[in-house]
CSV table of C-alpha atoms in Angstrom, one decimal:
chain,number,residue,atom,x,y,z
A,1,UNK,CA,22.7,-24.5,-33.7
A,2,UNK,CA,22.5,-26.0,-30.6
A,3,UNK,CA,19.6,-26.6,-28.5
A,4,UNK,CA,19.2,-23.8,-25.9
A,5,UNK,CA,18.3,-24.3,-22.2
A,6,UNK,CA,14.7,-23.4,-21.0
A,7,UNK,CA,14.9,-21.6,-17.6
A,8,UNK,CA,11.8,-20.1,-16.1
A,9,UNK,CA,12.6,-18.3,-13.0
A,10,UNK,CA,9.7,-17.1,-10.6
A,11,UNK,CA,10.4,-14.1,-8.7
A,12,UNK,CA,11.8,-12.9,-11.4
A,13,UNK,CA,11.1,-8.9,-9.9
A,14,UNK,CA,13.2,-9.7,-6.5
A,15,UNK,CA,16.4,-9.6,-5.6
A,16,UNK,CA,17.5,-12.7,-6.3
A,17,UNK,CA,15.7,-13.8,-9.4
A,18,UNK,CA,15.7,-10.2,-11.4
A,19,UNK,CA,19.7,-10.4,-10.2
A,20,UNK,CA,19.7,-14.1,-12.0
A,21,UNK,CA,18.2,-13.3,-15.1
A,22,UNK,CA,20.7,-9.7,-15.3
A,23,UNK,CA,23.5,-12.1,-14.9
A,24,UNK,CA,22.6,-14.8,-17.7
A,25,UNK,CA,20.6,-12.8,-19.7
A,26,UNK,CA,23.8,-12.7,-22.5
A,27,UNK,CA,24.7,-16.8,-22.4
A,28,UNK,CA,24.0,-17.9,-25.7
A,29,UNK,CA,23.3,-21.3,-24.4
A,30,UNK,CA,20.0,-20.4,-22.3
A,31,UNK,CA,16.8,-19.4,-23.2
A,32,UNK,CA,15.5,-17.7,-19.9
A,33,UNK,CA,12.1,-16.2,-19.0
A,34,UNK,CA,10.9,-14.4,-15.8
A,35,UNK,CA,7.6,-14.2,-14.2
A,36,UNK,CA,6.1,-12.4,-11.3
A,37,UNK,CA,3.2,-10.3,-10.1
A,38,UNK,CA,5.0,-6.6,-10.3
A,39,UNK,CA,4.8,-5.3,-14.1
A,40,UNK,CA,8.1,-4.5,-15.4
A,41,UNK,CA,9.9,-3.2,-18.6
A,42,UNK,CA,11.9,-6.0,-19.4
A,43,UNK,CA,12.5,-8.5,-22.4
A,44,UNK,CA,11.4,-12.1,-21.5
A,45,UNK,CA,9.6,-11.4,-18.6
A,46,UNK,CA,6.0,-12.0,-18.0
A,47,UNK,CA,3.8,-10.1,-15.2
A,48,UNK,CA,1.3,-13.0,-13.7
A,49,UNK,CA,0.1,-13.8,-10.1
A,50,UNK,CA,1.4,-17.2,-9.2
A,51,UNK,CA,-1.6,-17.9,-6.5
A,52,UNK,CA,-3.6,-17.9,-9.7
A,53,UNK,CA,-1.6,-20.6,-11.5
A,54,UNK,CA,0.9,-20.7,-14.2
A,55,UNK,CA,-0.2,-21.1,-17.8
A,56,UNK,CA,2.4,-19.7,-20.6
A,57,UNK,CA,3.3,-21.2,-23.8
A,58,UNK,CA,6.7,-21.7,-22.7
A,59,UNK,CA,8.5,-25.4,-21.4
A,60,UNK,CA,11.4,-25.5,-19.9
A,61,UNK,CA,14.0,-28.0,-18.8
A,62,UNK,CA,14.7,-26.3,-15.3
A,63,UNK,CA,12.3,-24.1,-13.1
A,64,UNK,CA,14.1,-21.8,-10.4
A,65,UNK,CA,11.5,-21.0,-7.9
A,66,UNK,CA,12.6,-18.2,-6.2
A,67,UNK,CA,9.2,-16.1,-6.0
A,68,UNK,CA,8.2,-15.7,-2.3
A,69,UNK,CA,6.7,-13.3,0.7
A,70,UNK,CA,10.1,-12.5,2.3
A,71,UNK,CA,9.3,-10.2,5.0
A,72,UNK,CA,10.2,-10.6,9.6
A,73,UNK,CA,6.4,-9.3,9.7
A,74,UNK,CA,2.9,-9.7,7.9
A,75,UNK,CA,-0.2,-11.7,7.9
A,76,UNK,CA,0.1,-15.3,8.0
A,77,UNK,CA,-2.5,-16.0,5.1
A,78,UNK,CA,-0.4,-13.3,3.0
A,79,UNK,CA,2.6,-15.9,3.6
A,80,UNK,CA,0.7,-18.9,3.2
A,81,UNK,CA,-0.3,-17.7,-0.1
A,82,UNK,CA,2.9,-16.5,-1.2
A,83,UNK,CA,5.1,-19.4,-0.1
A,84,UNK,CA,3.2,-22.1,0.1
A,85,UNK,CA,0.0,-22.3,-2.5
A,86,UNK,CA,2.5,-20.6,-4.6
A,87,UNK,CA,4.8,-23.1,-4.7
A,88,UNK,CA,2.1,-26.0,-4.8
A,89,UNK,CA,1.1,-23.8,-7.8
A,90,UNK,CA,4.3,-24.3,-9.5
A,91,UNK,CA,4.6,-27.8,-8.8
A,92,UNK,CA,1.4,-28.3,-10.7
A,93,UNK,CA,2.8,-26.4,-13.5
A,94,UNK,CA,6.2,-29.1,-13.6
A,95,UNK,CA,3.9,-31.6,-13.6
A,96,UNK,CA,1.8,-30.5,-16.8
A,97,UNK,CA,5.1,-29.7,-18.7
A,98,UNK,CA,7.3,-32.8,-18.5
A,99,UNK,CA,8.8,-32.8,-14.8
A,100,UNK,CA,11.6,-30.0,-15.4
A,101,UNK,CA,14.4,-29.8,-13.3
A,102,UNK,CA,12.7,-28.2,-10.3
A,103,UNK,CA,15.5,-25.5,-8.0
A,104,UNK,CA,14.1,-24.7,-4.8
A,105,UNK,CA,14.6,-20.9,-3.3
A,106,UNK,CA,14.0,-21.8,0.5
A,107,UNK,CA,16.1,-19.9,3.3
A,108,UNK,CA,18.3,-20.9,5.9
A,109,UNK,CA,15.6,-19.3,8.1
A,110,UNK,CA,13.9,-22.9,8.7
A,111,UNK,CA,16.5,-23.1,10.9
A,112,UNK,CA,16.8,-20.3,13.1
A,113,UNK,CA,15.9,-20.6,17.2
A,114,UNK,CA,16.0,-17.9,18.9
A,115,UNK,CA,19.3,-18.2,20.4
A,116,UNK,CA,23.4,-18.2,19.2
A,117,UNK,CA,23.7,-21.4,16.6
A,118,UNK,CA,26.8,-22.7,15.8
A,119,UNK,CA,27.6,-25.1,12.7
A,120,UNK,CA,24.8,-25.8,10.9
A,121,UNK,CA,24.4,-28.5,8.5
A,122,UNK,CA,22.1,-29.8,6.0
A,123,UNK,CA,20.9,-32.2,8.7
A,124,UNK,CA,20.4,-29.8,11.6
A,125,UNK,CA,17.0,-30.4,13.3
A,126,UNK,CA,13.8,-28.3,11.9
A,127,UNK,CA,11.0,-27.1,13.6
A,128,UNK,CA,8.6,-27.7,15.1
A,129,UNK,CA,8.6,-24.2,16.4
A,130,UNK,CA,10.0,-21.4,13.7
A,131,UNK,CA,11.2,-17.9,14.3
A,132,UNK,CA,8.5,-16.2,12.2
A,133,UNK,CA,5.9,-17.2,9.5
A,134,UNK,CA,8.5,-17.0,7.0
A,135,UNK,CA,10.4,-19.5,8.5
A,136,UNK,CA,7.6,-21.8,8.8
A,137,UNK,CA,6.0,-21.2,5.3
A,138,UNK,CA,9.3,-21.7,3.7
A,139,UNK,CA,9.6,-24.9,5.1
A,140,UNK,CA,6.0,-26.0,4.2
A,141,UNK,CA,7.4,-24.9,0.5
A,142,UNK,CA,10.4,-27.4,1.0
A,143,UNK,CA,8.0,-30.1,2.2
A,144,UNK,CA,5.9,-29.6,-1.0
A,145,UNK,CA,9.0,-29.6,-3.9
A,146,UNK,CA,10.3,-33.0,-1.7
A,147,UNK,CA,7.0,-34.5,-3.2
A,148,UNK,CA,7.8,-33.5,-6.5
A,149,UNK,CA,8.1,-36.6,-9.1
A,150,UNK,CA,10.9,-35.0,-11.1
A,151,UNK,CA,14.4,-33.9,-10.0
A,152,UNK,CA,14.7,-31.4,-7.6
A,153,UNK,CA,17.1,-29.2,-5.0
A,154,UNK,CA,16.7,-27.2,-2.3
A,155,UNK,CA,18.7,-24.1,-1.8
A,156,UNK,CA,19.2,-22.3,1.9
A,157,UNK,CA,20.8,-18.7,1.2
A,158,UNK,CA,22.1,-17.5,4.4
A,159,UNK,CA,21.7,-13.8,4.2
A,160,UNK,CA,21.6,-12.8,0.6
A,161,UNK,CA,23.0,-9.2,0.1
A,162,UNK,CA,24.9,-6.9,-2.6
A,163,UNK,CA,23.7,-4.7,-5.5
A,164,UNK,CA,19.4,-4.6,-5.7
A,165,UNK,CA,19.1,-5.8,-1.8
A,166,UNK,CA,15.8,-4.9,-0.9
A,167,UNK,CA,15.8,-6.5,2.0
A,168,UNK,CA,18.6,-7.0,4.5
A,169,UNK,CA,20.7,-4.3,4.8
A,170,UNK,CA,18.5,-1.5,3.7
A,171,UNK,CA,16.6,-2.2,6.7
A,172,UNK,CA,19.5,-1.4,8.7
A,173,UNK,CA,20.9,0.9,7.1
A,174,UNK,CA,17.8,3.0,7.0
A,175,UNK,CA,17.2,2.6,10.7
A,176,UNK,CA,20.9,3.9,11.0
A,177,UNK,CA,20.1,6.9,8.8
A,178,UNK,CA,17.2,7.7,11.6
A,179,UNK,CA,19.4,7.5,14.2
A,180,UNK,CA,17.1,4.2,15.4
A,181,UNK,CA,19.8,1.6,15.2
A,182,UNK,CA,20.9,0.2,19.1
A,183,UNK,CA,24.2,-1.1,20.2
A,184,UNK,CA,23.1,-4.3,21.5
A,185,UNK,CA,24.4,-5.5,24.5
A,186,UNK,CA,25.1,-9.3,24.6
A,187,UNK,CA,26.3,-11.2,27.2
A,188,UNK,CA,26.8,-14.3,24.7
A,189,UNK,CA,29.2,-11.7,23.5
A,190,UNK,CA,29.5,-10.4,19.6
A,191,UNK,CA,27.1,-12.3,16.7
A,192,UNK,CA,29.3,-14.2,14.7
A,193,UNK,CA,27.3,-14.9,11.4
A,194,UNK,CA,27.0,-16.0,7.6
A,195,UNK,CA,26.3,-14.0,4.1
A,196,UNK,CA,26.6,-15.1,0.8
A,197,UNK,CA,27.2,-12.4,-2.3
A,198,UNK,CA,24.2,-12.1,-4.6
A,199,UNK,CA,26.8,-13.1,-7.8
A,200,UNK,CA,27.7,-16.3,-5.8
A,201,UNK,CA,24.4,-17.3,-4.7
A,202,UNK,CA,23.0,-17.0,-8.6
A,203,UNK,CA,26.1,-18.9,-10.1
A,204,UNK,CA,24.9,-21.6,-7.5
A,205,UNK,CA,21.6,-21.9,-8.7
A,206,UNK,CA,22.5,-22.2,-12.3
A,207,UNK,CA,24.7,-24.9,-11.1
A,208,UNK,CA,22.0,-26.9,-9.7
A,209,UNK,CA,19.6,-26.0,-12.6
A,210,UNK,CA,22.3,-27.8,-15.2
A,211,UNK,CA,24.0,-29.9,-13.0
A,212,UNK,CA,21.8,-33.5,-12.5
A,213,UNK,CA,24.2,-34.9,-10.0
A,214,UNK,CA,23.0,-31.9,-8.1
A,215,UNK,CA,20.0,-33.1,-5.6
A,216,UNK,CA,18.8,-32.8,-2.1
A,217,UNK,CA,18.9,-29.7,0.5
A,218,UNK,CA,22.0,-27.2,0.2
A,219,UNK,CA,22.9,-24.5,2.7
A,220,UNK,CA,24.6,-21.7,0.4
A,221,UNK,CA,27.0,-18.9,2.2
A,222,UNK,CA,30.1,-17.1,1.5
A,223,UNK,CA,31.9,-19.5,4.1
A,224,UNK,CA,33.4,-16.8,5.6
A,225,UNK,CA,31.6,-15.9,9.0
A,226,UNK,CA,32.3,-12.9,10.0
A,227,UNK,CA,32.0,-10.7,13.2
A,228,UNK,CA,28.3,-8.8,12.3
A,229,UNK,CA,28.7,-5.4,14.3
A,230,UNK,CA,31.7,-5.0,13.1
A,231,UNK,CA,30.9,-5.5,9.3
A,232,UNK,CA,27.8,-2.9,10.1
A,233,UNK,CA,30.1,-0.2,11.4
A,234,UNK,CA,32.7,-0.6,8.6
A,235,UNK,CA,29.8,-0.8,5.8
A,236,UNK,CA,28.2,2.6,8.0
A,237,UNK,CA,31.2,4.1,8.4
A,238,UNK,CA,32.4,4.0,4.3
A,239,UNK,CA,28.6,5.3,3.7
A,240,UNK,CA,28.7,8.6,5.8
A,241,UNK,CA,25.9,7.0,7.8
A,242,UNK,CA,26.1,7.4,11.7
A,243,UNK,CA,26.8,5.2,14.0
A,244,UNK,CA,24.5,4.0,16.3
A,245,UNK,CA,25.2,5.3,19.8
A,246,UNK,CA,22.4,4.5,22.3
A,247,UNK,CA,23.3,0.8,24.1
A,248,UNK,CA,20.0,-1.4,24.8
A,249,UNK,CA,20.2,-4.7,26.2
A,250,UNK,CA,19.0,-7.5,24.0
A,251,UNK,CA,16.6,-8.9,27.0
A,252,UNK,CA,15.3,-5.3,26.8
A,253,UNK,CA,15.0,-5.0,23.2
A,254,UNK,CA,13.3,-8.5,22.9
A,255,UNK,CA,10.4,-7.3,25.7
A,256,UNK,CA,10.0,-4.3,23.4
A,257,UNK,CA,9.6,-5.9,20.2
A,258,UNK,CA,7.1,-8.1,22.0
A,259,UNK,CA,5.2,-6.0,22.9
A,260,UNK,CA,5.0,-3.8,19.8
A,261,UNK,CA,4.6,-7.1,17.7
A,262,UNK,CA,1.1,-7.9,20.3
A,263,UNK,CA,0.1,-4.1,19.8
A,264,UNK,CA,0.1,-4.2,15.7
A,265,UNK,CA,-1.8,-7.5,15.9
A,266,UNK,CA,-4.5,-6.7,18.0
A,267,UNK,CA,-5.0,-2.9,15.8
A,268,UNK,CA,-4.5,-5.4,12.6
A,269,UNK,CA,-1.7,-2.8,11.8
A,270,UNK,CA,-0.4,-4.3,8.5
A,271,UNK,CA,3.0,-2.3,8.4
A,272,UNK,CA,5.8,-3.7,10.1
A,273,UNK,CA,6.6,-2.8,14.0
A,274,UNK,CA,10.3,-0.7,13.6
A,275,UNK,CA,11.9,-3.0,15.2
A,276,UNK,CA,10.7,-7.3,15.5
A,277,UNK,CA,12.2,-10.0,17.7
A,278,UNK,CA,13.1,-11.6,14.2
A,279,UNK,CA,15.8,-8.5,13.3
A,280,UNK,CA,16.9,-8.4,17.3
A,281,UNK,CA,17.3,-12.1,16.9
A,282,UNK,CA,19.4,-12.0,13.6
A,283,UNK,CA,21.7,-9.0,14.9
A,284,UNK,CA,22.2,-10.1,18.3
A,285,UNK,CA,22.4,-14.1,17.8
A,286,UNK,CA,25.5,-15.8,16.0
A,287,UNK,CA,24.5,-17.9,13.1
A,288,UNK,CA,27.4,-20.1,11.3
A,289,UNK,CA,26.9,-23.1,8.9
A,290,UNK,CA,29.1,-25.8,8.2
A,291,UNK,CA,29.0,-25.7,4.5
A,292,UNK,CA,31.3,-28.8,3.0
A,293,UNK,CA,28.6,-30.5,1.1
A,294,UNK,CA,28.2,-27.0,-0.5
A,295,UNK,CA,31.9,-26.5,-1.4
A,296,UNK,CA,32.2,-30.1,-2.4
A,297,UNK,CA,29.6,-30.0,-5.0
A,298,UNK,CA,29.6,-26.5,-6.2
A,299,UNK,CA,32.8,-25.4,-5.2
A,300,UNK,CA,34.0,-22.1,-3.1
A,301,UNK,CA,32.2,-18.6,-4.0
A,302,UNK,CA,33.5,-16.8,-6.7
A,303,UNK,CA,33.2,-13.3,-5.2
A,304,UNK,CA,35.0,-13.3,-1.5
A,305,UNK,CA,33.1,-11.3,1.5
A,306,UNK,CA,35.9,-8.5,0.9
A,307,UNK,CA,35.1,-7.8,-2.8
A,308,UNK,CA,31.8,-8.7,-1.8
A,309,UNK,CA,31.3,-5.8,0.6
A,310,UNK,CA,33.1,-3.4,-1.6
A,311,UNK,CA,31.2,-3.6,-5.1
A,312,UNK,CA,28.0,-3.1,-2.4
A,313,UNK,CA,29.2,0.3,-1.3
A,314,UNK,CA,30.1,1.1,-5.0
A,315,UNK,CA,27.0,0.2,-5.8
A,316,UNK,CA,25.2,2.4,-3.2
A,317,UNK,CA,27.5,5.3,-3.7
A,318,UNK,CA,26.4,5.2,-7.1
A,319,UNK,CA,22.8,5.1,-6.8
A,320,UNK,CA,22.7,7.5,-3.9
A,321,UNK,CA,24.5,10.0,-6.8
A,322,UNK,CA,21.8,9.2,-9.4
């Protein structure tokens, strides 16, 4: 028989790297095995802290790191901890086990300014400032794996949704459901922006856990930017959700998030505000990448926004039936 493929994949209760494992779980050729904090009923899957270091009898020949503290709002040691000692913690665990291929979860986050951004690339400028401690802590993450001595690759999702989303459009779609979603009035005119499909986005990242000619940093979306109110109101509509009625300039909604942001700080208010200049900034600003190197080395997305879109609403029709 041939020799499998060892792939440990941290984050392995998330979105993304439960979503991996559920789509490879069958290939004969891999050998794969999860870990994260949250306990969970499943084969091949161990619950451990990852601030507390890794030590499993298990090797393998690629490490997905997609374990993180995604979240617009929390504590900045809670994101330090999550997304950066973490990551140093799973570096350390490459390095005891014979430098496995290491893939890099980041987000194309590290990016974001708080203004319309057109055409990003791989080489678009960084920092200093970031949007939120996510932002910032991933990057720290990036700069830690770009020390690694073995192979590595850094992924940028833009926007990750589809069955098991936890976090992007539930949050809106719940605020729609309480009638709290605004219209937001631009005058930059309507967000233009990127997603990638959850089933894309993991094919990806087995590509660049088998594939050595795979290195470097990697902006991943669908390619197919589209107009973002728009896809909200179609994606509300098909639900039975309402939509939102009440107009709010985004000047306006900024100054409030502000200033809700500054009131859960100073009470040390651990819940998220309802509403943070991070999600007014990702709803009201366009955000396109220019994504050749991606298509060039991995090739275009197997599932297209359209289909994309559609097996989400199947998917929620169906668990809303449950």
């Amino acid at each position: 028989m041939p020799k499998k493929l060892k792939i440990l994949v941290t984050g392995a209760s998330g979105f993304v790297g439960r979503s991996f494992i559920q789509q490879f779980a069958d290939r004969d050729d891999l050998e794969i095995l999860g870990i994260a904090r949250r306990p969970l009923p499943m084969p091949n899957y161990i619950s451990l802290d990852l601030t507390h270091g890794i030590d499993i009898p298990f090797h393998p020949d690629a490490v997905i790191h997609a374990a993180a503290h995604v979240s617009p709002w929390g504590r900045k040691k809670d994101f330090l901890a999550n997304n950066v000692f973490a990551s140093e913690q799973v570096i350390h665990f490459c390095e005891r086990n014979n430098l496995p291929r290491l893939i890099y979860l980041s987000s194309s986050s590290v990016f974001y300014q708080d203004k319309p951004q057109f055409d990003l690339t791989e080489d678009s400028k960084i920092g200093p400032e970031f949007i939120n401690e996510y932002a910032a802590t991933k990057y720290e993450g990036e700069k830690r794996v770009n020390q690694y001595r073995g192979e590595s690759v850094i992924l940028r999702p833009r926007a990750v949704f589809g069955p098991g989303d936890t976090v992007l459009l539930p949050r809106i779609l719940a605020a729609a459901e309480k009638g709290r979603l605004p219209i937001l009035d631009n005058q930059a005119g309507a967000a233009i922006g990127d997603l990638i499909y959850i089933d894309s986005l993991c094919e990806y990242m087995l590509k660049a856990a088998l594939d050595k000619n795979i290195s470097g940093e990697y902006n991943l979306t669908n390619a197919e930017p589209v107009e973002m109110h728009s896809l909200l109101l179609d994606v509300l509509s098909r639900l039975g959700l309402p939509a939102p009625k009440h107009h709010i300039k985004v000047s306006t909604a900024m100054t409030l998030a502000t200033v809700l942001e500054n009131i859960y700080k100073l009470l040390s208010i651990a819940k998220e505000p309802p509403i943070t200049r991070y999600g007014i900034s990702v709803l009201a600003h366009s955000k396109t990448f220019h994504v050749e190197k991606m298509l060039r080395d991995f090739g275009p997305p197997s599932v297209s926004m359209r289909k994309g879109v559609e097996r989400y609403i199947q998917w929620k029709m169906q668990d809303a039936a449950r």
